[in-house]
PDB file of C-alpha atoms in Angstrom:
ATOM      1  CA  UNK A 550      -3.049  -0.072 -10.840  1.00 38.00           C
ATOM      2  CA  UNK A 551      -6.788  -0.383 -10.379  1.00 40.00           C
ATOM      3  CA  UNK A 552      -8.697   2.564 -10.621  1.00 39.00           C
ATOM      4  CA  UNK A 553     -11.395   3.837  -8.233  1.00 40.00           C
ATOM      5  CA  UNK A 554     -15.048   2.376  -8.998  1.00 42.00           C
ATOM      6  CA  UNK A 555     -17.215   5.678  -8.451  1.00 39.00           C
ATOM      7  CA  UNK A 556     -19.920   3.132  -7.936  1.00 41.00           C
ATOM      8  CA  UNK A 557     -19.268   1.800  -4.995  1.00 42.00           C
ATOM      9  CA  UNK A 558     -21.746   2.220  -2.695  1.00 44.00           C
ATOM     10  CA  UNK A 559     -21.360   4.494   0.495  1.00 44.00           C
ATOM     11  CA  UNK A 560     -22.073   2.782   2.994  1.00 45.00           C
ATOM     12  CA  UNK A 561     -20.385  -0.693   1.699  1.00 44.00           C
ATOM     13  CA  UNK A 562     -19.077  -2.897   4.885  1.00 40.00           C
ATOM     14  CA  UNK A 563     -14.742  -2.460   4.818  1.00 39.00           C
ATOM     15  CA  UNK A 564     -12.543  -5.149   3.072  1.00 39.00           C
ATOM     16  CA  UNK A 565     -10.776  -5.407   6.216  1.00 37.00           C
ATOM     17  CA  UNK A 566     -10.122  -4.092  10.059  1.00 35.00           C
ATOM     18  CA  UNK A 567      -9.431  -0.687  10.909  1.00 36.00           C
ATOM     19  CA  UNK A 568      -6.437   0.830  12.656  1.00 38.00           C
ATOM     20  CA  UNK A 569      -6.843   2.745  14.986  1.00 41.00           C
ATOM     21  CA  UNK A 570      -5.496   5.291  12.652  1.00 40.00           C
ATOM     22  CA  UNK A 571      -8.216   5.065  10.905  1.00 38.00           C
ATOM     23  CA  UNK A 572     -10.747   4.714  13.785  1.00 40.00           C
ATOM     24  CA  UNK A 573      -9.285   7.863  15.928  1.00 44.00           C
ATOM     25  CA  UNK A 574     -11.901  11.036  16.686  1.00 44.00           C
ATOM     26  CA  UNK A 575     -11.703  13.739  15.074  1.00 42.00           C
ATOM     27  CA  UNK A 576     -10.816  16.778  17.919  1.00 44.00           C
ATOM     28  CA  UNK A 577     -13.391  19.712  17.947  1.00 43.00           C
ATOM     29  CA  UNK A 578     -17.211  19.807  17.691  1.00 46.00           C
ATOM     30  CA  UNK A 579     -18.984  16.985  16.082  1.00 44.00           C
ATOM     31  CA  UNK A 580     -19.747  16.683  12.653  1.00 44.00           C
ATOM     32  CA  UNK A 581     -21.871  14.696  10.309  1.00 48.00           C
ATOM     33  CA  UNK A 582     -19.402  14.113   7.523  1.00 61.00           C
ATOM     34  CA  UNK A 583     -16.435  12.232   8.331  1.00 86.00           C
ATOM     35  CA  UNK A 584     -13.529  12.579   5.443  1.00 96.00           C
ATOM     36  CA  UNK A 585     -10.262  11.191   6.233  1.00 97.00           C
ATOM     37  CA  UNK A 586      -7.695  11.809   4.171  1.00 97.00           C
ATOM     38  CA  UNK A 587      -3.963  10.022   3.505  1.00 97.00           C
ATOM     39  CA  UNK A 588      -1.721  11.871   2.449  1.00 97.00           C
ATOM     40  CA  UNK A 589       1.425  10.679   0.640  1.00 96.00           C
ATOM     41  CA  UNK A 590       4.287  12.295   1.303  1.00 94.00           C
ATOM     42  CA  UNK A 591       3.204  14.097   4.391  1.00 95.00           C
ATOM     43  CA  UNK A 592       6.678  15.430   5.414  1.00 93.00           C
ATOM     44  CA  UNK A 593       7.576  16.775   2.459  1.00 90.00           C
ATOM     45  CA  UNK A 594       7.027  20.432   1.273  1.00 86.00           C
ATOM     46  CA  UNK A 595       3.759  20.155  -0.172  1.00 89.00           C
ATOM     47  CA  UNK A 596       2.798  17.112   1.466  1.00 93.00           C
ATOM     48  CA  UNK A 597       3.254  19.092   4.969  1.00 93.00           C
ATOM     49  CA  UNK A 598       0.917  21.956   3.615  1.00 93.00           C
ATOM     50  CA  UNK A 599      -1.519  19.842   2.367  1.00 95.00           C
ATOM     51  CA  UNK A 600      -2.008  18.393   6.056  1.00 96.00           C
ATOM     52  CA  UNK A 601      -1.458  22.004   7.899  1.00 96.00           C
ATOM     53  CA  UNK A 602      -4.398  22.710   5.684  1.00 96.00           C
ATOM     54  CA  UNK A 603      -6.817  19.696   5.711  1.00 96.00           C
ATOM     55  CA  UNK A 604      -6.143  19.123   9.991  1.00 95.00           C
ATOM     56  CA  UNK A 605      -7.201  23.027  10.083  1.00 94.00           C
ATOM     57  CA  UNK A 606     -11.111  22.456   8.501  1.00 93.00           C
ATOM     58  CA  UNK A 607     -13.577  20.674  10.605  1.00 93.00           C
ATOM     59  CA  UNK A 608     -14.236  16.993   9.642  1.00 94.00           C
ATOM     60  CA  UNK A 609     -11.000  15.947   8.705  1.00 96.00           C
ATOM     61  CA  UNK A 610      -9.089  13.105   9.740  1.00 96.00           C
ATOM     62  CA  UNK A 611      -5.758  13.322   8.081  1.00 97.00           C
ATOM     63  CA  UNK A 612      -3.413  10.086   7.862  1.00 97.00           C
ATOM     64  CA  UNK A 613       0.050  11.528   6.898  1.00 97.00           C
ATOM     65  CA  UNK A 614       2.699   8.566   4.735  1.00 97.00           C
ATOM     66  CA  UNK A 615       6.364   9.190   4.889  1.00 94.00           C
ATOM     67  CA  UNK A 616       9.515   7.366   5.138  1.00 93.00           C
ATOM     68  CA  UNK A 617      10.069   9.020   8.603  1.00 93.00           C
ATOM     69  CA  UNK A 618       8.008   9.109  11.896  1.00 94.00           C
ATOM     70  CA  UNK A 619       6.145  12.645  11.642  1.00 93.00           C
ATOM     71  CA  UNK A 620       4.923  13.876  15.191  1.00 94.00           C
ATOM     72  CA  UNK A 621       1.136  12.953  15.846  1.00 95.00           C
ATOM     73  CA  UNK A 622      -1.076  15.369  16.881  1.00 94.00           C
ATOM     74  CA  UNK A 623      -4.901  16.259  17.058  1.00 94.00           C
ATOM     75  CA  UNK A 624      -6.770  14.827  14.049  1.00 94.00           C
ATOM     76  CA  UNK A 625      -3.334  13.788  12.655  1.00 96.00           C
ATOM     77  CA  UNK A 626      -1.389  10.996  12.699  1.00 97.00           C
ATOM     78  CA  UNK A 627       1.670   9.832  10.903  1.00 97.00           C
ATOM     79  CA  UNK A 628       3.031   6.394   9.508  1.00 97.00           C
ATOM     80  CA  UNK A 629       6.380   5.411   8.400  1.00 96.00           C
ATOM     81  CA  UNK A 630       6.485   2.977   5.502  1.00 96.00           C
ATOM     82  CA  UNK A 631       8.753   2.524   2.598  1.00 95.00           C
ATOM     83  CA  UNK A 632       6.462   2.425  -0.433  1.00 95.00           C
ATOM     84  CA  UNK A 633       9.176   1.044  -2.831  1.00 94.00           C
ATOM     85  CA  UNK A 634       8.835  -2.003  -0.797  1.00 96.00           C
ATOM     86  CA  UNK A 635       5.012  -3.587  -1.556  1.00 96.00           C
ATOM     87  CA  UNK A 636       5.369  -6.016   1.569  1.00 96.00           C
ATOM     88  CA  UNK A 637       5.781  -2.960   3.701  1.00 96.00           C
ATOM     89  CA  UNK A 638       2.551  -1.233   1.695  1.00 96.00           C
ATOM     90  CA  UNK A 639       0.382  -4.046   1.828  1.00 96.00           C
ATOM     91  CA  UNK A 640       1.230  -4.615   5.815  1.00 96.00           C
ATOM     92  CA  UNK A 641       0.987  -0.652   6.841  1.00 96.00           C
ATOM     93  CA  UNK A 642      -1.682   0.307   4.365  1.00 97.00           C
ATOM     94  CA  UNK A 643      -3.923  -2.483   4.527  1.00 96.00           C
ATOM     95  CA  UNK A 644      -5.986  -1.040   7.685  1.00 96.00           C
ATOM     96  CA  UNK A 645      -6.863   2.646   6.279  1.00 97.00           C
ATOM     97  CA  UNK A 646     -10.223   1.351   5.160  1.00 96.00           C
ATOM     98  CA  UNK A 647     -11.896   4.237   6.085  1.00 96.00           C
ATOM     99  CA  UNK A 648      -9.903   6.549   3.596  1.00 97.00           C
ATOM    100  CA  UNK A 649     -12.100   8.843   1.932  1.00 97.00           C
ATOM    101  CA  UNK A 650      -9.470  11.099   0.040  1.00 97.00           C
ATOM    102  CA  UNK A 651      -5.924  10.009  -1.127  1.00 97.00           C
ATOM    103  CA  UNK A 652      -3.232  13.715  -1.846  1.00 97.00           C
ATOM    104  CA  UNK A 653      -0.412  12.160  -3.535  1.00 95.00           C
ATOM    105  CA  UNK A 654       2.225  14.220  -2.947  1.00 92.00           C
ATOM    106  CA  UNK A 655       5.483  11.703  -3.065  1.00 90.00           C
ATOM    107  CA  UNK A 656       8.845  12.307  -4.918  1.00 84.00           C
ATOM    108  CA  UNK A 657      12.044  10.160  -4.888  1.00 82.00           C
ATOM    109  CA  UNK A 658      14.542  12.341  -6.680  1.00 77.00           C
ATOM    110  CA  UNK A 659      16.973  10.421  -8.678  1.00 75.00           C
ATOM    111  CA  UNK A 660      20.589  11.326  -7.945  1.00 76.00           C
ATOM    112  CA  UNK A 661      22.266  13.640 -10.611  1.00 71.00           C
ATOM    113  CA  UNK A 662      20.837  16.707 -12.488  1.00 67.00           C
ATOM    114  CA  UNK A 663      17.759  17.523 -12.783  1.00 58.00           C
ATOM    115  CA  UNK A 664      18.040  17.265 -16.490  1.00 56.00           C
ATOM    116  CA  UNK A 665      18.022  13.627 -16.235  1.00 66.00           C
ATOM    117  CA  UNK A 666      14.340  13.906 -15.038  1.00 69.00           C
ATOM    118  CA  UNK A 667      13.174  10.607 -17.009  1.00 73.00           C
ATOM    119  CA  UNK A 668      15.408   8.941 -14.122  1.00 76.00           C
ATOM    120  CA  UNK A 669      12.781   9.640 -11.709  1.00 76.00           C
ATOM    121  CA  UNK A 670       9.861   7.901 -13.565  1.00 80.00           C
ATOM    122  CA  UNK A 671      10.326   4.421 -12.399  1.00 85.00           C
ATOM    123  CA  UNK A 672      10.730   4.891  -8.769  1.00 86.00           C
ATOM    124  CA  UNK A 673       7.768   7.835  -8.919  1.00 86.00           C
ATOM    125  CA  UNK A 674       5.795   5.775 -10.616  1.00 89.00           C
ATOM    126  CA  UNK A 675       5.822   2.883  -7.807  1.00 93.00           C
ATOM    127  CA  UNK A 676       5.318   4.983  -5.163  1.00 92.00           C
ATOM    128  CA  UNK A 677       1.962   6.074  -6.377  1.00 93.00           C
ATOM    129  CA  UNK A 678       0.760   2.378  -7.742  1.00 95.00           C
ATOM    130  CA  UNK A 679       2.108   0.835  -4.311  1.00 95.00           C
ATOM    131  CA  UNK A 680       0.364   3.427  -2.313  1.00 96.00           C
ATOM    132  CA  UNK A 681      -2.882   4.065  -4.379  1.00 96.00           C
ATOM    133  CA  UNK A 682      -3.897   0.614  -5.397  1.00 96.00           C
ATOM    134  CA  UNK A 683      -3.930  -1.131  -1.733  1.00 97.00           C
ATOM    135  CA  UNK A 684      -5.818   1.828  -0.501  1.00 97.00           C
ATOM    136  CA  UNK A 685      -8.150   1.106  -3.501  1.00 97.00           C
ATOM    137  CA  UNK A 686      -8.433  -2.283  -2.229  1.00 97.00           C
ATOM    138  CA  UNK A 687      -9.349  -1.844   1.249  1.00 97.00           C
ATOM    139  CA  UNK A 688     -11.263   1.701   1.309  1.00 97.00           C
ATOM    140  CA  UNK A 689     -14.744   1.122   0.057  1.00 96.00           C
ATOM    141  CA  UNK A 690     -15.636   4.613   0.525  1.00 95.00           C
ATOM    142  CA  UNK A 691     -12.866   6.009  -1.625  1.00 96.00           C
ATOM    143  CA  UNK A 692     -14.277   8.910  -3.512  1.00 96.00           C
ATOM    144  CA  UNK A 693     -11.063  11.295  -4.737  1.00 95.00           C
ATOM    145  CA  UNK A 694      -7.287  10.738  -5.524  1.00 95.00           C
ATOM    146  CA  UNK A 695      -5.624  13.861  -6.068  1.00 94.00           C
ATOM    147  CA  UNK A 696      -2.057  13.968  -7.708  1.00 90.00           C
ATOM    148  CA  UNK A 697       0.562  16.263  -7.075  1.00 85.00           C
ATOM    149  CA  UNK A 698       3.503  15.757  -9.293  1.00 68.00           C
ATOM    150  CA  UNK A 699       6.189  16.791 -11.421  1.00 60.00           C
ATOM    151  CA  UNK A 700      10.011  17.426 -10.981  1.00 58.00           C
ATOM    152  CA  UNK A 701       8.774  21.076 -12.837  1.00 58.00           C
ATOM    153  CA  UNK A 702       6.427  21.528  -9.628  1.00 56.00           C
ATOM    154  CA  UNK A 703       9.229  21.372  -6.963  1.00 57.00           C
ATOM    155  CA  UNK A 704      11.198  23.311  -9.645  1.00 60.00           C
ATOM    156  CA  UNK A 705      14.497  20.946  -9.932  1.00 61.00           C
ATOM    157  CA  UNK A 706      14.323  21.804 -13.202  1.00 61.00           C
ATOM    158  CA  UNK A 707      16.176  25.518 -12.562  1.00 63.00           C
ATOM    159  CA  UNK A 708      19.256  24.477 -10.327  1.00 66.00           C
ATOM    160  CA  UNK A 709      20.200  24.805  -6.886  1.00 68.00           C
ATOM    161  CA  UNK A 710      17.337  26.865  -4.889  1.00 63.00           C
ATOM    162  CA  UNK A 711      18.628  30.277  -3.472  1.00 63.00           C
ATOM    163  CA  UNK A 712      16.360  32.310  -0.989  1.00 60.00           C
ATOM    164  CA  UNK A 713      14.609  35.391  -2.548  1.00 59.00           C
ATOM    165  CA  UNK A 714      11.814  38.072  -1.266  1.00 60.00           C
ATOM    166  CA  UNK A 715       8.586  37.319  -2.113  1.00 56.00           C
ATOM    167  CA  UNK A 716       6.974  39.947  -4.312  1.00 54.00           C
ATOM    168  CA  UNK A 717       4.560  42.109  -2.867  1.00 54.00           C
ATOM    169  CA  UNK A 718       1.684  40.592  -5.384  1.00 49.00           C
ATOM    170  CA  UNK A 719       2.766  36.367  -4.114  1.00 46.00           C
ATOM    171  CA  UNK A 720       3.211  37.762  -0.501  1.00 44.00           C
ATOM    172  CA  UNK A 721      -0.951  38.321  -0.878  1.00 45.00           C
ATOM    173  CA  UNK A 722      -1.782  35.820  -2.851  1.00 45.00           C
ATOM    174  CA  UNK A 723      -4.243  32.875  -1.086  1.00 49.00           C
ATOM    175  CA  UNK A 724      -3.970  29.816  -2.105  1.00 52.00           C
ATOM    176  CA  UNK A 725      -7.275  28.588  -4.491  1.00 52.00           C
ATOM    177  CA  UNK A 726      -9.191  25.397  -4.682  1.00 52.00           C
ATOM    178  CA  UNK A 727     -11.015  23.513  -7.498  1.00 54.00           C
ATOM    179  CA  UNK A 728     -14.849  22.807  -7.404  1.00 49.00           C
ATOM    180  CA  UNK A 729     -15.748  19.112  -6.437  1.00 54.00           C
ATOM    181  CA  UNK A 730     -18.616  19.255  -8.660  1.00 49.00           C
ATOM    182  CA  UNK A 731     -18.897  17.018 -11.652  1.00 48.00           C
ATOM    183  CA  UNK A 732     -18.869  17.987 -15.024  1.00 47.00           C
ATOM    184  CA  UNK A 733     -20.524  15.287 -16.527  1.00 45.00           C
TER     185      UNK A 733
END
């Protein structure tokens, strides 16, 4: 897996055509900064947030990756691909030259208990090197790949999910973000 060159200049000419994907407006006023996101994993649970959230602020255009069709919509639109299979990468994600932001947010769970967590590595692992490095590839202005992972995170690791009430202190809770500034 290559990793992003935070030299690359801004305003470099694309490695290859945009989709129209890629190339569609973003709906509501104008703005100067375009950012368009892909996020990986876009119909899971946090993958779904993360493009609720990101097709809510202005200048956004948000590429959702899934295994499934998701439902396009204003500033959103969805592609199926299988990205165990690197053909099928290199053919769908070979256009999003414009990507600006990458939200990994994939998970192929491993059949059997969630103890046997080291099963999921492998598989895991390929979906974010098939996904990440072609979009390295083709999107010059590639600035940010943000990871969301870990079987602990979707908490597999404490059985069979049952529905409980929120505490009064989560119900209020917001959720927070991280400054983009660098540290050095």
């Amino acid at each position: 897996m290559t990793v992003p060159d935070p030299a690359r200049a801004p305003g470099a000419a694309p490695a290859a055509a945009s989709t129209a994907a890629a190339d569609a407006p973003i709906s509501g006023p104008a703005h100067s900064v375009r950012r368009t996101a892909v996020v990986v994993g876009a119909l899971g649970v946090i993958g779904r947030y993360i493009v609720d959230r990101l097709a809510a602020e202005p200048g956004w255009q948000v590429i959702g990756l899934s295994r499934r069709q998701g439902a396009d919509r204003p500033g959103v639109r969805y592609l199926p691909v299988d990205l165990l299979d690197t053909a099928a990468c290199e053919a769908v994600l070979s256009g999003l030259t414009e990507t600006t932001h990458v939200f990994f947010a994939g998970f192929q769970a491993a059949s059997g208990p969630a103890a046997g967590y080291a099963a999921n590595i492998a598989a895991n692992r390929d979906l974010l090197v098939n996904s990440v490095s072609v979009i390295d590839r083709v999107a010059p202005g590639l600035k940010r790949v943000v990871l969301v992972t870990g079987t602990k995170y979707y908490g597999t690791h404490l059985g069979p999910s049952r529905p409980r009430r929120a505490s009064p202190i989560r119900a209020t809770c917001r959720p927070t973000t991280t400054s983009t500034r660098s540290t050095g």
